[in-house]
Coordinates of C-alpha atoms and ligand atoms in Angstrom, one line a residue:
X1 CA 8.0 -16.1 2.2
X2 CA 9.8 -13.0 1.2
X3 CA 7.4 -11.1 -1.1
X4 CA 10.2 -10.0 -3.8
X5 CA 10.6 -13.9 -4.3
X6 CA 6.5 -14.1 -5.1
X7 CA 7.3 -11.9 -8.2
X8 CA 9.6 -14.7 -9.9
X9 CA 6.7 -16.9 -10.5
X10 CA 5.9 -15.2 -13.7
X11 CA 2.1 -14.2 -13.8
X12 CA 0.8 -10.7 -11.9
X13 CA 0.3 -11.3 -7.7
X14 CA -3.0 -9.3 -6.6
X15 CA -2.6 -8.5 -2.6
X16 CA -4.1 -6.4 -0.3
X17 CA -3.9 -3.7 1.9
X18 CA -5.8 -3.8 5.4
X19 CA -5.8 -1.7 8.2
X20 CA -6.0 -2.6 12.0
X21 CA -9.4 -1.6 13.8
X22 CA -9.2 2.0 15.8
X23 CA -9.6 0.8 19.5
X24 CA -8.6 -2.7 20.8
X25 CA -7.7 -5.0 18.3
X26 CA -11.0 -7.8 18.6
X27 CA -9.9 -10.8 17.9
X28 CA -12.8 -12.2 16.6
X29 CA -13.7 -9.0 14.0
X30 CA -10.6 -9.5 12.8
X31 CA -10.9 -13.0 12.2
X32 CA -13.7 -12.9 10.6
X33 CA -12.6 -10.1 7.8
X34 CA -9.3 -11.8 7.6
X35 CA -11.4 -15.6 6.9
X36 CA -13.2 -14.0 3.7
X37 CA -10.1 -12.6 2.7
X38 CA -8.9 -15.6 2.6
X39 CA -11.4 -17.6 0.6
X40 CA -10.0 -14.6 -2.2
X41 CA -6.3 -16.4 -1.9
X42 CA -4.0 -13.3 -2.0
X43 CA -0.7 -13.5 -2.9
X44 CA 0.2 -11.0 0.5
X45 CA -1.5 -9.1 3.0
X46 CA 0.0 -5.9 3.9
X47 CA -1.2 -4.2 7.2
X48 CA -0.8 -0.5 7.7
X49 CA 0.3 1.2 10.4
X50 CA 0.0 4.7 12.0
X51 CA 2.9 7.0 11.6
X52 CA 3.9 7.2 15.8
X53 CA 2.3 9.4 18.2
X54 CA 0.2 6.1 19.2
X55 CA 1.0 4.1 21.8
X56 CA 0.3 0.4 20.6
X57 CA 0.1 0.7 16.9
X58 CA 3.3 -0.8 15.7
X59 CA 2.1 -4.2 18.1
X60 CA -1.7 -4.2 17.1
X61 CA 0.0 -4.4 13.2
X62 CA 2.4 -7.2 13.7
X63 CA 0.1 -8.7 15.7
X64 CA -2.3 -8.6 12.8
X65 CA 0.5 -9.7 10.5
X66 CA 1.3 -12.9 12.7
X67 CA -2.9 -13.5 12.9
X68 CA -2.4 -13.5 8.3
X69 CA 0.4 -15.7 8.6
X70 CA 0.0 -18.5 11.4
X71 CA -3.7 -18.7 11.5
X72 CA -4.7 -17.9 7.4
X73 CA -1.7 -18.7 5.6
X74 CA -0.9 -16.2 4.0
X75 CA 2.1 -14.1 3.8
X76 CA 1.9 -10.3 5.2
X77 CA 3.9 -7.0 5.3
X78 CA 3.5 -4.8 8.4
X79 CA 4.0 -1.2 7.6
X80 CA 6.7 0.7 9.5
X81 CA 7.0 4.6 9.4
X82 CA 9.4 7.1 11.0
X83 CA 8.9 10.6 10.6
X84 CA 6.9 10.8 13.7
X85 CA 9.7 8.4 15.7
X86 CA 13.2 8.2 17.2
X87 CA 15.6 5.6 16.2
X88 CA 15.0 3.5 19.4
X89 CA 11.0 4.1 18.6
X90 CA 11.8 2.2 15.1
X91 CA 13.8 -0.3 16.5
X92 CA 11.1 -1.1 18.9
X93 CA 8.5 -1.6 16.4
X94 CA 10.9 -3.4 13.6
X95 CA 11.4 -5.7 16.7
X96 CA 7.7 -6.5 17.3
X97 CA 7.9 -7.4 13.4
X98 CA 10.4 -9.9 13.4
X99 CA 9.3 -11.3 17.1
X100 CA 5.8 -11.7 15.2
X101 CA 7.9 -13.9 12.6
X102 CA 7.4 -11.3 9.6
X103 CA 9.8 -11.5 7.1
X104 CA 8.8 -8.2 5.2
X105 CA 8.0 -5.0 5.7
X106 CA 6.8 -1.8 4.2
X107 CA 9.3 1.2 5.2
X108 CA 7.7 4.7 4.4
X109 CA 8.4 7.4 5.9
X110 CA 4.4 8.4 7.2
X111 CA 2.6 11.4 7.2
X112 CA 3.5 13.8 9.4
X113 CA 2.0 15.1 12.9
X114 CA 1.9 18.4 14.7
X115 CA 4.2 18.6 17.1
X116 CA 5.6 15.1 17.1
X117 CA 8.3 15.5 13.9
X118 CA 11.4 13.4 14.3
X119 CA 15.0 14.6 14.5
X120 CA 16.5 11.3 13.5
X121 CA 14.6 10.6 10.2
X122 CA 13.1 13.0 7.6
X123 CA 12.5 10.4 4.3
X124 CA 11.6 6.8 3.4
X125 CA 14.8 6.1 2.1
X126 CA 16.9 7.2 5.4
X127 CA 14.6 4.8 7.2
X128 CA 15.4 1.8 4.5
X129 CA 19.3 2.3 5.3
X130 CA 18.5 2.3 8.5
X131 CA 16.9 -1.0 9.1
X132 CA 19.4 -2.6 6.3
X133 CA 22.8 -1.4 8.3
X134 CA 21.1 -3.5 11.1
X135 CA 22.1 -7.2 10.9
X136 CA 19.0 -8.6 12.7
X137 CA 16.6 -7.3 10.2
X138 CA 19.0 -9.9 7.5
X139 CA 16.4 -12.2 5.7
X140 CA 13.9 -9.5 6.3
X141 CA 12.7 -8.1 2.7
X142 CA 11.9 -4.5 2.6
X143 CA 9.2 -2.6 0.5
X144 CA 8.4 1.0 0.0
X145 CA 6.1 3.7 -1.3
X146 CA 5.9 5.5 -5.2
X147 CA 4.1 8.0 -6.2
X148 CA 2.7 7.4 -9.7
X149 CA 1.2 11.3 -10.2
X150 CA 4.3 12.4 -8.1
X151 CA 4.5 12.2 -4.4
X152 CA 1.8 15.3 -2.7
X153 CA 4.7 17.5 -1.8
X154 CA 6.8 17.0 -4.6
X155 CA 5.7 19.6 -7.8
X156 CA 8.0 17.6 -10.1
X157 CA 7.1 13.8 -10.9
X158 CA 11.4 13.6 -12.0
X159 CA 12.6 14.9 -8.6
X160 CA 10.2 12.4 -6.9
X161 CA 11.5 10.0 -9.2
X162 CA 14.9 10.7 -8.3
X163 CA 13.8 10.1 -4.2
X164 CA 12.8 7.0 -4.9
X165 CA 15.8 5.4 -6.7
X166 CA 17.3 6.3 -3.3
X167 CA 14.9 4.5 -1.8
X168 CA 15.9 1.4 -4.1
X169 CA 19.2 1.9 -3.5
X170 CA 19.3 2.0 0.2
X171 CA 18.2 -1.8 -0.3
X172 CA 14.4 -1.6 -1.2
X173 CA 13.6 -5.1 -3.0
X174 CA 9.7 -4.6 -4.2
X175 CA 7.3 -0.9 -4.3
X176 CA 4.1 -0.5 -4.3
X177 CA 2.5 2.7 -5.4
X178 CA -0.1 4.8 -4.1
X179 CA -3.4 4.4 -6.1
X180 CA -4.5 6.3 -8.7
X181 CA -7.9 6.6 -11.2
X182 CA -5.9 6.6 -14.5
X183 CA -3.9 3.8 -16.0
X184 CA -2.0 6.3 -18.2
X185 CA -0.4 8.0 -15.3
X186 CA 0.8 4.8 -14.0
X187 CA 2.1 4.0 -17.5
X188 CA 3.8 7.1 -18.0
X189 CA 5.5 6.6 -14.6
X190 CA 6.9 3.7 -14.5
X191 CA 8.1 4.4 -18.4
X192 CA 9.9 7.1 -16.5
X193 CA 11.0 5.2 -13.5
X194 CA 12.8 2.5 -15.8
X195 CA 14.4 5.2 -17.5
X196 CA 15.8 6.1 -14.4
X197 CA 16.8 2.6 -13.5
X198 CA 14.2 1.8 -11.0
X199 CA 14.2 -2.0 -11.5
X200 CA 12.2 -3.4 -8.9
X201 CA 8.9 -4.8 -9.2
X202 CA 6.1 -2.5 -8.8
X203 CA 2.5 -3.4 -7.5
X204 CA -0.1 -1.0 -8.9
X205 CA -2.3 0.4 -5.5
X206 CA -5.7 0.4 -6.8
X207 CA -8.6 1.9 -4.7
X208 CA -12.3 1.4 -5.4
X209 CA -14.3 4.3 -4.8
X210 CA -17.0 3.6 -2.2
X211 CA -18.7 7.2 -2.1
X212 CA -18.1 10.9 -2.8
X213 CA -16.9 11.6 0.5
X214 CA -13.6 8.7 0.8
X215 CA -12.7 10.0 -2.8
X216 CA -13.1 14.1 -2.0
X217 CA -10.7 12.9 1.5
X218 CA -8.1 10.5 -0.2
X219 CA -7.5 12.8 -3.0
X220 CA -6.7 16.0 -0.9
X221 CA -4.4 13.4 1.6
X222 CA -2.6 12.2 -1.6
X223 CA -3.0 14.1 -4.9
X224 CA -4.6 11.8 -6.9
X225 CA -6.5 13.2 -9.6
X226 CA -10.0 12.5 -11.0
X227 CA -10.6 11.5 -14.5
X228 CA -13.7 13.0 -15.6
X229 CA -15.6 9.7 -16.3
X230 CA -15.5 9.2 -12.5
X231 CA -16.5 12.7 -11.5
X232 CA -19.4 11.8 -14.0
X233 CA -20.4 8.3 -12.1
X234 CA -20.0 10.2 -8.6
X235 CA -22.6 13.4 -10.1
X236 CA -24.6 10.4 -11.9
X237 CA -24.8 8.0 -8.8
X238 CA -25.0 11.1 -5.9
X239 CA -28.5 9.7 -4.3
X240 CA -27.6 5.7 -5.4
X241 CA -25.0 4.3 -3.3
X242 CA -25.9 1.0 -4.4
X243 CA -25.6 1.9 -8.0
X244 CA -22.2 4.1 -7.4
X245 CA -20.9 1.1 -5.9
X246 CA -21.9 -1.7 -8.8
X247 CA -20.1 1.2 -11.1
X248 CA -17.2 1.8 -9.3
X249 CA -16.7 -2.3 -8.5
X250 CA -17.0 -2.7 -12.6
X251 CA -14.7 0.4 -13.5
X252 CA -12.0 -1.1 -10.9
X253 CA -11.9 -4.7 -12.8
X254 CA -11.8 -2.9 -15.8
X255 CA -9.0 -0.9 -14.7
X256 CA -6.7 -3.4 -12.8
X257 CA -7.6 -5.9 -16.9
X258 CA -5.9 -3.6 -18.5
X259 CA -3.4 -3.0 -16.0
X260 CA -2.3 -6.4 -16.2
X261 CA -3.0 -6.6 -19.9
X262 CA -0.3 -3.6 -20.6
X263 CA 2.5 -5.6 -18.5
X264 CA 3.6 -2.5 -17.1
X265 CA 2.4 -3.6 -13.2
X266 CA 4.1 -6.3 -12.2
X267 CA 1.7 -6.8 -9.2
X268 CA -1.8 -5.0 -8.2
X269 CA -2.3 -4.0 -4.7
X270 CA -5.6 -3.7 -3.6
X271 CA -6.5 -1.2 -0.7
X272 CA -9.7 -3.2 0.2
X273 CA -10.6 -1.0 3.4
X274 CA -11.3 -4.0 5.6
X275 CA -14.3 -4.4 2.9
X276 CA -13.8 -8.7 1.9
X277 CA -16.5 -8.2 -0.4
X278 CA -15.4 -5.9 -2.6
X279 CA -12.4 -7.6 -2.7
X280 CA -14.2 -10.7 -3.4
X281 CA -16.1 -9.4 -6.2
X282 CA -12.6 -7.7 -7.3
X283 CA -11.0 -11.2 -7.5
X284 CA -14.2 -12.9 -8.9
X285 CA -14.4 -10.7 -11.9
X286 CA -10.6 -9.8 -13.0
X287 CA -9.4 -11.8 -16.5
X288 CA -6.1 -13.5 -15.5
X289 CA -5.4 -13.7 -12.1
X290 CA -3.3 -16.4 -10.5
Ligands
LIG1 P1 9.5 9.6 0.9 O1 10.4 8.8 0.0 O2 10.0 9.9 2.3 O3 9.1 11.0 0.2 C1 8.3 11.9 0.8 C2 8.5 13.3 0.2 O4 9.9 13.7 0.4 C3 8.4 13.2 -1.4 O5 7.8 14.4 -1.8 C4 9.8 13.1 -1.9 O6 10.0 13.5 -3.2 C5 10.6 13.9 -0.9 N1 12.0 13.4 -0.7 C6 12.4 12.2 -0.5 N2 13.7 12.1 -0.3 C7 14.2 13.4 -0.4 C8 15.4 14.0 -0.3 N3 16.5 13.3 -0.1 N4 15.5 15.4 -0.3 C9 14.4 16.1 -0.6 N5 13.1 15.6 -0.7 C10 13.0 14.2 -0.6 N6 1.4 6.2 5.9 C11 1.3 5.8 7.2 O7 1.4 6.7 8.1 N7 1.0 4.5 7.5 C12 0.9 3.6 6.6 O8 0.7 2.4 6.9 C13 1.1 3.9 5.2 N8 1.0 3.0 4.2 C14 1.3 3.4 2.9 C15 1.3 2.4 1.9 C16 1.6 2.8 0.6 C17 1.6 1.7 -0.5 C18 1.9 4.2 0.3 C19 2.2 4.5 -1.2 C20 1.8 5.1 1.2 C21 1.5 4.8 2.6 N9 1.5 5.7 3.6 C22 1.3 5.3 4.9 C23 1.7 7.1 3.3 C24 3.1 7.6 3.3 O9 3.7 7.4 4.6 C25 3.2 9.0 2.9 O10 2.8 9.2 1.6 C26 4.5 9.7 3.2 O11 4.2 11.1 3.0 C27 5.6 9.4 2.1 O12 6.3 8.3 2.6 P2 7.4 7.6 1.6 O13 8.4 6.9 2.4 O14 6.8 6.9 0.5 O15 8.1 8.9 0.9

């Protein structure tokens, strides 16, 4: 199923993001994290993958995407980057895609590397054209990234803004955004994106925070900034995981109700870190899922 299509059926699709294990891809780990996930019932799975430089990655993330699919049911995304690749690099790995029967995929343009920077793509939106002037990717459905707080290197949340229109109109059909702590700078970007004539549906990425250290590293990677109640619960909670993590599983559900209770995210994205039981206790507790 093509995921713009999951959009249509009028209520707000929760999905996941997971990531494929570092080493060999063991079959039965997998299994196992992909079997809870399932007992959740996404609407999608969408599998990440590294931006080049690794030999393998593109096949252990379809291969993960065809494991969601055949053996689970449910529909995936594998990721595709290209900053770090060559066009025959990309073609390679959009072919492991569709030869895994995936019929969507995420198209952003990775973070780069030292020393391995491509000459053939430099943006999300060049890679988008790219795979939609090629006929065999037809019936393949194509995703991409937004920023809510801006993109990292972008200083201005317009210009960003204006990127990622290209990025719709090189033939994106459905974005999901990176997360973010505070509803209201969701709200007033995609106030600002419809302004602009973004149209497509937007998933909201929303992260729980497991611990001081994943926050400190995801908001350097990606800008995100800290609302002050969750600097408080990270000081309050320092020496209690267990009590950092009940608070952050509660704040999340609160966030992603009124998310959906505002109508401004047409889909929430969860980035469950390969952790089924936070996504379980996500799922359990949010008001109005499908
Ligand atoms: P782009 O649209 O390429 O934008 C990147 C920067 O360039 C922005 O600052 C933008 O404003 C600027 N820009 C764009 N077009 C132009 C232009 N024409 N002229 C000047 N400036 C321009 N990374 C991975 O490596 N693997 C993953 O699996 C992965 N999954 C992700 C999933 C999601 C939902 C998101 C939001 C991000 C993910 N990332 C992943 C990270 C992503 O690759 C990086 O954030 C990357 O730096 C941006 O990619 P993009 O295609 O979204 O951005």
């Amino acid at each position: 199923m093509k995921i713009a299509d999951i959009y249509k059926k009028g209520s707000v699709p929760i999905s996941y993001e997971i990531f494929p294990p570092k080493g060999e891809l063991e079959a039965s780990d997998v299994r196992s994290v992909l079997n809870s996930l399932a007992d959740t019932k996404p609407a999608y799975i969408s599998v990440t993958c590294s931006a080049g430089g690794s030999a393998g990655s593109e096949s252990k993330t379809s291969e993960l995407c065809r494991i969601t699919e055949r053996e689970f049911g449910i529909v995936s995304a594998a990721h595709i980057t290209c900053i770090n690749s060559t066009k025959a690099e990309v073609d390679e790995a959009a072919e492991s895609i569709r030869r895994a029967g995936i019929k969507n995929m995420l198209a952003l343009r990775g973070d780069r590397r030292e020393g391995c920077s491509s000459t053939d793509f430099r943006y999300g939106a060049e890679l988008i054209e790219y795979l939609r002037r090629d006929s065999r990717n037809d019936g393949i459905c194509i995703g991409a990234g937004c920023y809510p707080e801006g993109h990292v290197e972008c200083e201005e949340l317009d210009t960003d803004i204006t990127h990622l229109r290209e990025k719709q109109d090189a033939g994106a059909e459905f974005l999901i955004s990176q997360l973010f702590f505070s509803n209201s700078s969701f709200y007033n970007f995609i106030d600002k994106a419809r302004a602009r004539g973004v149209t497509l549906p937007v998933d909201a990425g929303i992260m729980p925070i497991m611990g001081k250290s994943q926050v400190t590293r995801m908001i350097f990677l990606c800008g995100a900034s800290l609302p002050s109640d969750v600097v408080k619960m990270l000081y309050k909670y320092e020496s209690d995981p267990e009590s950092l993590m009940r608070a952050s599983l509660e704040r999340t559900v609160r966030q992603i109700d009124e998310l959906i209770a505002s109508g401004a995210a047409d889909g929430i994205h969860l980035y469950t870190m390969n952790k089924p039981e936070v996504a379980k206790y996500i799922m359990d507790n949010v008001n109005g899922r499908i």
